[in-house]
PDB file of C-alpha atoms in Angstrom:
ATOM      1  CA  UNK A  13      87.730 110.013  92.617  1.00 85.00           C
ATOM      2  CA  UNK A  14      91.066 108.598  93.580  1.00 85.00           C
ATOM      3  CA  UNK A  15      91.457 105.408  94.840  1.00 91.00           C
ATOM      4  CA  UNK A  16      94.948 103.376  95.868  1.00 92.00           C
ATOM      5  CA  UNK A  17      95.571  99.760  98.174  1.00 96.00           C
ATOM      6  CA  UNK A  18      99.275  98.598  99.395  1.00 96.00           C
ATOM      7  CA  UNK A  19     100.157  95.887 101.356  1.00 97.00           C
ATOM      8  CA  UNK A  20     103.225  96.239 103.265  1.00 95.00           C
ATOM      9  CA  UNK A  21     104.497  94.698 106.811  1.00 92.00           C
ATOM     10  CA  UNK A  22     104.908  97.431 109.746  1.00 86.00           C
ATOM     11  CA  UNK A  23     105.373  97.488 113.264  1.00 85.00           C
ATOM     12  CA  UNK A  24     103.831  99.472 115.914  1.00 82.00           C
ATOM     13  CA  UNK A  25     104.409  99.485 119.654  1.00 78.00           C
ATOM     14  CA  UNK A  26     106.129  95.955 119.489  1.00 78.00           C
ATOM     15  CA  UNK A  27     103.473  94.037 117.216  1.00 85.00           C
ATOM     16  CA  UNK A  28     104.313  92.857 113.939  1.00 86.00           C
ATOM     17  CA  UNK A  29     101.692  93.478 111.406  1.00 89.00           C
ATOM     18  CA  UNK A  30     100.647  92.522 107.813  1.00 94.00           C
ATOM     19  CA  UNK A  31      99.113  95.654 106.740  1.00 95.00           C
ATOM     20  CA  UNK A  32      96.881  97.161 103.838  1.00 96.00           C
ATOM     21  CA  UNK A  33      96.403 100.940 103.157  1.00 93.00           C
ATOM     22  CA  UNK A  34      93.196 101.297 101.278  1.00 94.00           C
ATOM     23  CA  UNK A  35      92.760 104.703  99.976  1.00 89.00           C
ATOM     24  CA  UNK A  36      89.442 105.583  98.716  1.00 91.00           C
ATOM     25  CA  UNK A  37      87.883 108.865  98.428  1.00 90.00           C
ATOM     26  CA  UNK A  38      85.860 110.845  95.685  1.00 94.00           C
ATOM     27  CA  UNK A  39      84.811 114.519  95.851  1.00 93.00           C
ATOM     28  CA  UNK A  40      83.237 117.331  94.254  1.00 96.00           C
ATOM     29  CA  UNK A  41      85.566 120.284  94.020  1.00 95.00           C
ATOM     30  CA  UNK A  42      85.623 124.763  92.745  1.00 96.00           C
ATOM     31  CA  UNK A  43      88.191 126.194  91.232  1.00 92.00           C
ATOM     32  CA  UNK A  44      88.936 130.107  91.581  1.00 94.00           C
ATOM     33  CA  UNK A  45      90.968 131.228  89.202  1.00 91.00           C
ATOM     34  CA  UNK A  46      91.982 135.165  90.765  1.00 93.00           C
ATOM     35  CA  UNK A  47      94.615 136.396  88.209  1.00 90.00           C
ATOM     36  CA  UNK A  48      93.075 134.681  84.785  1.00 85.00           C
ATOM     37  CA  UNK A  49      96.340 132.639  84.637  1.00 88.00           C
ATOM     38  CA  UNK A  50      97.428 129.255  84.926  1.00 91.00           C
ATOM     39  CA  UNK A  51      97.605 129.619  88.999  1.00 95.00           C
ATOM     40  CA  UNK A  52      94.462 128.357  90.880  1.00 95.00           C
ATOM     41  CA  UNK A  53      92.532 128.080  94.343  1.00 97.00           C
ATOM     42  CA  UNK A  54      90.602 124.270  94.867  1.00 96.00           C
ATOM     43  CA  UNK A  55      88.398 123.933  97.840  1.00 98.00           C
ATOM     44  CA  UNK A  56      85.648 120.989  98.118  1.00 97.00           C
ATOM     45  CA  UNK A  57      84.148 118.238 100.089  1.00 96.00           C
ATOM     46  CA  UNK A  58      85.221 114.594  99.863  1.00 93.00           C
ATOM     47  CA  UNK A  59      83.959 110.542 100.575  1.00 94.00           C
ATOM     48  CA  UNK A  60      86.582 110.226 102.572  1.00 91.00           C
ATOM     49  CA  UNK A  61      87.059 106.039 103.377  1.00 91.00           C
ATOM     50  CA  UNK A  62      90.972 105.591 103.699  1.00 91.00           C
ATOM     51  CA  UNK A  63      91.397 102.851 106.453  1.00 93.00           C
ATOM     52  CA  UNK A  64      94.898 100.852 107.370  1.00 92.00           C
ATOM     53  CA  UNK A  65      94.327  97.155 108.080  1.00 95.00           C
ATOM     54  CA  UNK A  66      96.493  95.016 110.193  1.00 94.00           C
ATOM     55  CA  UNK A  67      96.927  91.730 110.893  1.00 95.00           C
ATOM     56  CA  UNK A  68      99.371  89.850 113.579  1.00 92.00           C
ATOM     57  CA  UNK A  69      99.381  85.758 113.760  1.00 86.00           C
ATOM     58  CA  UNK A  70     101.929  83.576 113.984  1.00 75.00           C
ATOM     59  CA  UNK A  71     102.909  80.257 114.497  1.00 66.00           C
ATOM     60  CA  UNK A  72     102.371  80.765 118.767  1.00 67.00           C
ATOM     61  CA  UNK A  73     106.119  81.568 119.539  1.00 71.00           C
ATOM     62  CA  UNK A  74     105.384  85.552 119.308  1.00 77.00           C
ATOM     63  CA  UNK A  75     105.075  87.824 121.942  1.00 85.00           C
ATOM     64  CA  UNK A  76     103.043  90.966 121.458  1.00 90.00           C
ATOM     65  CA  UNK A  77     103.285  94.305 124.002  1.00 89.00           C
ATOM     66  CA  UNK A  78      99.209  95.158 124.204  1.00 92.00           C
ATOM     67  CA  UNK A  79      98.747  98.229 126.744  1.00 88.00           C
ATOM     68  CA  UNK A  80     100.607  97.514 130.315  1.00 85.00           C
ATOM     69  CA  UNK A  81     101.328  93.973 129.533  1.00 92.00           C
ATOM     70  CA  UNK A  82     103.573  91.469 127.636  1.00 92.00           C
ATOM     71  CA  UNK A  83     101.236  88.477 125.878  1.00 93.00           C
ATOM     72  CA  UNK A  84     102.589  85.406 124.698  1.00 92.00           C
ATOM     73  CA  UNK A  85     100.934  83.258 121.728  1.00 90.00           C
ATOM     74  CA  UNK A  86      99.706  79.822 122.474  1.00 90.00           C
ATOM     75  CA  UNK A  87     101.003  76.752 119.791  1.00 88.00           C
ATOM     76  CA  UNK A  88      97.916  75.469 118.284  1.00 89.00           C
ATOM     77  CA  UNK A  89      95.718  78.250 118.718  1.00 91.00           C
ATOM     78  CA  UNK A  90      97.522  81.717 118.240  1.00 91.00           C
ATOM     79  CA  UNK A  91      96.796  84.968 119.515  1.00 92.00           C
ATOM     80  CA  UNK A  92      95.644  86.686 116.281  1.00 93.00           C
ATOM     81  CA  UNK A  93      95.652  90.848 116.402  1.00 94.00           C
ATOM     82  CA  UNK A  94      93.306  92.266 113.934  1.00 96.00           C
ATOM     83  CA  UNK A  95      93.422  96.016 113.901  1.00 95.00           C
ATOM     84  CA  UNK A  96      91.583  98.150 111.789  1.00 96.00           C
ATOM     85  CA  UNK A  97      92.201 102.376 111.073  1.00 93.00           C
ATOM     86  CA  UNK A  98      89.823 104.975 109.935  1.00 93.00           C
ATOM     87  CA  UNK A  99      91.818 107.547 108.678  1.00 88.00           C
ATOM     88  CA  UNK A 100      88.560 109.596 108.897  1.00 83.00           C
ATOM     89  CA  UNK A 101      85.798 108.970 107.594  1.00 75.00           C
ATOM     90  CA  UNK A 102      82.764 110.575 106.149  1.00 87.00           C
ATOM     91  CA  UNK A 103      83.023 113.961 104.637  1.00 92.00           C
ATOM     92  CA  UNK A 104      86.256 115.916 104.831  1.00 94.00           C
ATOM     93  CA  UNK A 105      86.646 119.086 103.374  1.00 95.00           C
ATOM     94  CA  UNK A 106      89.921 120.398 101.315  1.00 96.00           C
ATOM     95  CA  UNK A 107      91.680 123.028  99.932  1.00 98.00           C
ATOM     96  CA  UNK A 108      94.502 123.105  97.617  1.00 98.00           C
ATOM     97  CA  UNK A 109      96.629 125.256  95.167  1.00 98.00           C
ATOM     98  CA  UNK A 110      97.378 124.651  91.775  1.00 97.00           C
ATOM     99  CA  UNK A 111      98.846 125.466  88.582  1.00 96.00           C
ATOM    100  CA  UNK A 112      97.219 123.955  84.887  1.00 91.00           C
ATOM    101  CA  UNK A 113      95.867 124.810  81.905  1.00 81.00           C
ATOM    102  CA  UNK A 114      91.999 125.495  81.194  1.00 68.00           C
ATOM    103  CA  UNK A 115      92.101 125.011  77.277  1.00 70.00           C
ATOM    104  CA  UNK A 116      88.400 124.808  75.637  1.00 76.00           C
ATOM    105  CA  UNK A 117      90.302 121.790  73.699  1.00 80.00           C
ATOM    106  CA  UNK A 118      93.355 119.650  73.280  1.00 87.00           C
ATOM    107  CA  UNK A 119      95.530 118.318  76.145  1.00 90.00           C
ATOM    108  CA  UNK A 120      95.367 120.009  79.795  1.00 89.00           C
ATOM    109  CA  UNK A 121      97.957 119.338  82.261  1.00 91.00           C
ATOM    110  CA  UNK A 122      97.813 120.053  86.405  1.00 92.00           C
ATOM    111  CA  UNK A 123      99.363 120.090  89.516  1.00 96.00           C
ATOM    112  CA  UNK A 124      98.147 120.443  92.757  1.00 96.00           C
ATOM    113  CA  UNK A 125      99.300 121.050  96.278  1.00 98.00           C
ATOM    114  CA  UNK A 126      96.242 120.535  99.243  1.00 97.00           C
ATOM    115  CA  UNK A 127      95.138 118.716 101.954  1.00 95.00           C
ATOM    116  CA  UNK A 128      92.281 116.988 103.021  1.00 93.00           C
ATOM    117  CA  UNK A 129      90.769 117.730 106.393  1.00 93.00           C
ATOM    118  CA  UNK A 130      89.946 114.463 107.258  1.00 90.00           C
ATOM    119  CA  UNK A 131      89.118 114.298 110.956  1.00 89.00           C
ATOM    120  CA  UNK A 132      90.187 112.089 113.979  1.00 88.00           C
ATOM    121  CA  UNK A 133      91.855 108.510 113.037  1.00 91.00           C
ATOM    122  CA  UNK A 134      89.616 105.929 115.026  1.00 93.00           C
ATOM    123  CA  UNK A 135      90.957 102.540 115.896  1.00 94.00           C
ATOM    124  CA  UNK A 136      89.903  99.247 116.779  1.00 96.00           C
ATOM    125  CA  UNK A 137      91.776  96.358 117.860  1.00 96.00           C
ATOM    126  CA  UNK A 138      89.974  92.836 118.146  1.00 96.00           C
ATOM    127  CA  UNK A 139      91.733  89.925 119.819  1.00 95.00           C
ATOM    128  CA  UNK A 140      90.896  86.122 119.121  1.00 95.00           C
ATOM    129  CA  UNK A 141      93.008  82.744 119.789  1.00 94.00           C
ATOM    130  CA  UNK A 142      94.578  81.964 123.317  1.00 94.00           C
ATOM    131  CA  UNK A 143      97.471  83.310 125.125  1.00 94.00           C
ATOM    132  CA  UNK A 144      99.363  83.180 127.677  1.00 93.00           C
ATOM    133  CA  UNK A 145     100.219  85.996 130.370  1.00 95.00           C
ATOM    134  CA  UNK A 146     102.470  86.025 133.190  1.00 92.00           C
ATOM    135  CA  UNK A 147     100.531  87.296 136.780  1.00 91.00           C
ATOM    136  CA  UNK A 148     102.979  87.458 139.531  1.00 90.00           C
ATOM    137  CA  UNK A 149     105.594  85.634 138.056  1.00 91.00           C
ATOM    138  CA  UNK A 150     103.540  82.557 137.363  1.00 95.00           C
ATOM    139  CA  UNK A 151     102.778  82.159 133.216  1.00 94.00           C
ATOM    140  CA  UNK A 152      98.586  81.367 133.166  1.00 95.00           C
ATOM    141  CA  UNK A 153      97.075  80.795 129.343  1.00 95.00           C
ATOM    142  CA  UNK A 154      93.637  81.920 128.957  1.00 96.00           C
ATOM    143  CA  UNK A 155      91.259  81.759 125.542  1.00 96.00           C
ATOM    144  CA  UNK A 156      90.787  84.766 124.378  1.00 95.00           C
ATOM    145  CA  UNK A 157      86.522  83.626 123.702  1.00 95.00           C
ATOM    146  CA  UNK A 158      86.263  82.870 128.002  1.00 95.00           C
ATOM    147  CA  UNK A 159      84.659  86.442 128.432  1.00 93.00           C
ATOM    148  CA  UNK A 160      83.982  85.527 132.136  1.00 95.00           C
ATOM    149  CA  UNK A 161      88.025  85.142 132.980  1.00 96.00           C
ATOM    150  CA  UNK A 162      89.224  88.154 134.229  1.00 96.00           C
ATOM    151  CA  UNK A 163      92.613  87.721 132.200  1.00 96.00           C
ATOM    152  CA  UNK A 164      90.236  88.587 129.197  1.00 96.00           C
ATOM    153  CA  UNK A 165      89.216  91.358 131.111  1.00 95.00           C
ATOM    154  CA  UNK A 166      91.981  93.064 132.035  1.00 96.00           C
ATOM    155  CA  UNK A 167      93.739  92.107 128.197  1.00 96.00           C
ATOM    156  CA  UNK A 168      90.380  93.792 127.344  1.00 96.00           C
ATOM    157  CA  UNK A 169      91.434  96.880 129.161  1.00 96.00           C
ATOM    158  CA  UNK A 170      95.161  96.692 127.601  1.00 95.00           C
ATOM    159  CA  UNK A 171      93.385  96.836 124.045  1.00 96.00           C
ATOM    160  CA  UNK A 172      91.496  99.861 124.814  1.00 96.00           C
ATOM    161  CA  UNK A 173      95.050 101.233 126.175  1.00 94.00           C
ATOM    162  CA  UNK A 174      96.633 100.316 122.910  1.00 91.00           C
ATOM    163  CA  UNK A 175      94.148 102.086 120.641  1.00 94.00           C
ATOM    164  CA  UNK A 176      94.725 105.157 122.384  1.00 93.00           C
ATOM    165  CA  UNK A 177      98.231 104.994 122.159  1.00 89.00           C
ATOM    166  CA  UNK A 178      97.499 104.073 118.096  1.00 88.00           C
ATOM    167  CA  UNK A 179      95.562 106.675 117.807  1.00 90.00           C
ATOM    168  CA  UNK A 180      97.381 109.191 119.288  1.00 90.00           C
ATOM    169  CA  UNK A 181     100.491 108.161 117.440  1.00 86.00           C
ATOM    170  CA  UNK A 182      98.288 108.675 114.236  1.00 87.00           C
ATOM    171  CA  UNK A 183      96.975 112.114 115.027  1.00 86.00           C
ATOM    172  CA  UNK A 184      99.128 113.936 112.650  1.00 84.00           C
ATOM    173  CA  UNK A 185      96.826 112.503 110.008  1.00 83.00           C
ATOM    174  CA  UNK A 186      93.917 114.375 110.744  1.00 89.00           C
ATOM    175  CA  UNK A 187      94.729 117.165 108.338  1.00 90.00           C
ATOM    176  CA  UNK A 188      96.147 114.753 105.223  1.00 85.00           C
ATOM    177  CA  UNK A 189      98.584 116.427 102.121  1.00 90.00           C
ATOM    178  CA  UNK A 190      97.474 115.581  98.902  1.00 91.00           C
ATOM    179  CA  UNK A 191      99.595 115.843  95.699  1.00 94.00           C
ATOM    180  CA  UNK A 192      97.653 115.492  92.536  1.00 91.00           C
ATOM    181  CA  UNK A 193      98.922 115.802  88.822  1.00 93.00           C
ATOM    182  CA  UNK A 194      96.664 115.669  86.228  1.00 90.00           C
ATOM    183  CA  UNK A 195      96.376 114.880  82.441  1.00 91.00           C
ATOM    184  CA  UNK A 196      93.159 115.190  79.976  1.00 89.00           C
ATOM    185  CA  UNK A 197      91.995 116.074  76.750  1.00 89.00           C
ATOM    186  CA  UNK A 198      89.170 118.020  75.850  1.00 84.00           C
ATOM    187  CA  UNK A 199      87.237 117.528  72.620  1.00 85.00           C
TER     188      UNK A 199
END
């Protein structure tokens, strides 16, 4: 089982986010051992649940580049971007190399090159607040909740533009490298 969270600020395609990387995944794994030595081949299925959150608010004097269009935040009720990132999820399979001992007691110490074959990152961005939008040269604010103005719509369509892009800037991550070292004692 390995499990890891860090909260860092990033940027992507002009919004500022607070973000969280939640790793979480546990597995069931084989060595081979082919030569009776130290060296080793891993292969196994894992929980996979590693997700990147993100959050963009501020104080309504931010713009934020969603899809085709520029969006500015509204004082008093800012346009909020929550975004959320599966880096897979499921069951992934890996396969590693390694090098450790197998003593029947004492310490054992490993190391382990693999990666985990985690599938397609899926995103989802959700929008909430107000914000204002220039259409022809002429700034309009619209609330984000009005699901019958077609400013939502079309900011609507500009999310579903930005996950894409997201998505495919993330696609290096469906096949993830994993570095393990390991430390135990056997009785």
């Amino acid at each position: 089982a390995n499990g890891y969270d860090y909260s860092d600020d990033f940027e992507e395609d002009g919004i500022d986010y607070d973000g969280e990387l939640s790793l979480s995944t546990a597995g069931i794994l084989i060595d081979w051992r082919p030569f009776k030595s130290t060296f080793r081949i891993t292969a196994g299925l894992y929980n996979n649940a590693n997700e990147l959150f993100g959050l963009a608010t501020d104080n309504g004097s931010e713009t934020y580049d969603i899809g085709d269009e520029e969006y500015r935040s509204v004082i008093g009720d800012p346009l909020v971007i929550d975004a959320n990132i599966e880096l897979g999820k499921g069951t992934a399979g890996y396969l590693g190399i390694g090098w450790g001992n197998a003593a029947p007691s004492g310490w054992m110490f490993s190391f382990e090159l693999g990666v985990l074959l985690s599938g397609k990152p899926e995103v989802s961005i959700d929008a909430s607040g107000s914000a204002i939008v220039s259409v022809n040269g002429i700034s309009q604010q619209f609330s984000i909740s009005d699901n019958s103005n077609p400013l939502v719509q079309e900011l609507n369509e500009n999310i579903r533009i930005e996950e894409a892009n997201l998505e495919d800037d993330i696609s290096d991550f469906e096949i993830y490298p994993v570095i393990t070292f390991g430390v135990g004692y056997r009785f």
